[in-house]
Short mmCIF file of C-alpha atoms in Angstrom, two decimals:
data_model
loop_
_atom_site.label_atom_id
_atom_site.label_comp_id
_atom_site.label_asym_id
_atom_site.label_seq_id
_atom_site.Cartn_x
_atom_site.Cartn_y
_atom_site.Cartn_z
CA UNK A 1 0.00 0.00 0.00
CA UNK A 2 1.27 3.47 -0.83
CA UNK A 3 0.22 6.67 0.91
CA UNK A 4 1.63 10.11 1.70
CA UNK A 5 2.66 12.00 4.78
CA UNK A 6 -0.06 14.13 6.35
CA UNK A 7 -1.00 17.37 4.60
CA UNK A 8 0.93 16.39 1.47
CA UNK A 9 1.08 18.69 -1.54
CA UNK A 10 -0.88 17.87 -4.69
CA UNK A 11 2.39 16.96 -6.42
CA UNK A 12 3.29 14.45 -3.71
CA UNK A 13 -0.20 12.90 -3.82
CA UNK A 14 0.04 12.59 -7.61
CA UNK A 15 3.48 10.94 -7.39
CA UNK A 16 2.15 8.48 -4.79
CA UNK A 17 -0.84 7.61 -6.99
CA UNK A 18 1.45 7.11 -9.99
CA UNK A 19 3.85 4.93 -7.97
CA UNK A 20 0.93 2.78 -6.79
CA UNK A 21 -0.42 2.38 -10.32
CA UNK A 22 3.03 1.57 -11.75
CA UNK A 23 3.74 -1.07 -9.09
CA UNK A 24 0.24 -2.54 -8.85
CA UNK A 25 -0.05 -1.44 -5.22
CA UNK A 26 -3.11 0.04 -3.52
CA UNK A 27 -3.11 3.82 -3.00
CA UNK A 28 -4.71 5.08 0.21
CA UNK A 29 -5.40 8.75 0.83
CA UNK A 30 -3.73 9.58 4.15
CA UNK A 31 -5.96 12.32 5.49
CA UNK A 32 -5.67 12.43 9.27
CA UNK A 33 -5.00 8.71 9.68
CA UNK A 34 -2.36 7.66 12.19
CA UNK A 35 0.21 5.00 11.38
CA UNK A 36 -1.83 2.54 13.46
CA UNK A 37 -4.94 3.32 11.40
CA UNK A 38 -2.95 2.87 8.17
CA UNK A 39 -1.65 -0.49 9.43
CA UNK A 40 -5.20 -1.61 10.22
CA UNK A 41 -6.38 -0.57 6.75
CA UNK A 42 -3.43 -2.32 5.10
CA UNK A 43 -4.13 -5.54 7.01
CA UNK A 44 -7.79 -5.46 5.95
CA UNK A 45 -6.61 -5.15 2.34
CA UNK A 46 -4.17 -8.06 2.76
CA UNK A 47 -1.05 -5.89 2.57
CA UNK A 48 2.14 -6.61 4.52
CA UNK A 49 3.85 -3.27 3.97
CA UNK A 50 3.11 0.42 3.63
CA UNK A 51 5.22 2.96 1.77
CA UNK A 52 4.76 6.54 2.94
CA UNK A 53 5.86 9.22 0.49
CA UNK A 54 7.30 12.08 2.52
CA UNK A 55 8.15 15.52 1.23
CA UNK A 56 10.57 18.35 1.79
CA UNK A 57 9.66 21.91 0.72
CA UNK A 58 6.49 20.61 -0.94
CA UNK A 59 8.32 18.09 -3.14
CA UNK A 60 8.31 14.30 -2.75
CA UNK A 61 11.70 13.35 -1.33
CA UNK A 62 11.63 10.08 0.65
CA UNK A 63 9.80 6.76 0.46
CA UNK A 64 9.64 5.36 4.02
CA UNK A 65 8.64 1.70 4.39
CA UNK A 66 6.69 0.10 7.22
CA UNK A 67 6.69 -3.70 7.50
CA UNK A 68 3.62 -5.37 9.02
CA UNK A 69 3.80 -8.87 10.50
CA UNK A 70 0.99 -11.44 10.60
CA UNK A 71 0.03 -10.30 14.11
CA UNK A 72 -0.50 -6.72 12.94
CA UNK A 73 2.65 -5.38 14.59
CA UNK A 74 4.57 -2.86 12.54
CA UNK A 75 8.10 -1.51 12.36
CA UNK A 76 9.95 1.05 10.28
CA UNK A 77 11.74 -0.93 7.57
CA UNK A 78 13.94 1.67 5.90
CA UNK A 79 13.68 4.56 3.53
CA UNK A 80 15.07 5.63 0.19
CA UNK A 81 15.36 8.91 -1.65
CA UNK A 82 12.93 9.65 -4.46
CA UNK A 83 14.65 10.88 -7.58
CA UNK A 84 13.17 13.99 -9.15
CA UNK A 85 11.68 13.51 -12.60
CA UNK A 86 12.83 15.78 -15.37
#
């Protein structure tokens, strides 16, 4: 599942939607959901990870991963920089 940080810019939301479509993942609008609420939603959808697209100065900059185990426990599982598109 792919989502954004809270209060993400339109550009960041569009990038997240595009990443979800390109990878075949589910996109979930973040809104005011907490990480725990996102984990619950992901589990209901059968997902075992969440990627949160974070931004810096209104631009998407980092993809932070959350791993979810079969008991619904979650942990931060790394992050990687998002390359700007030309």
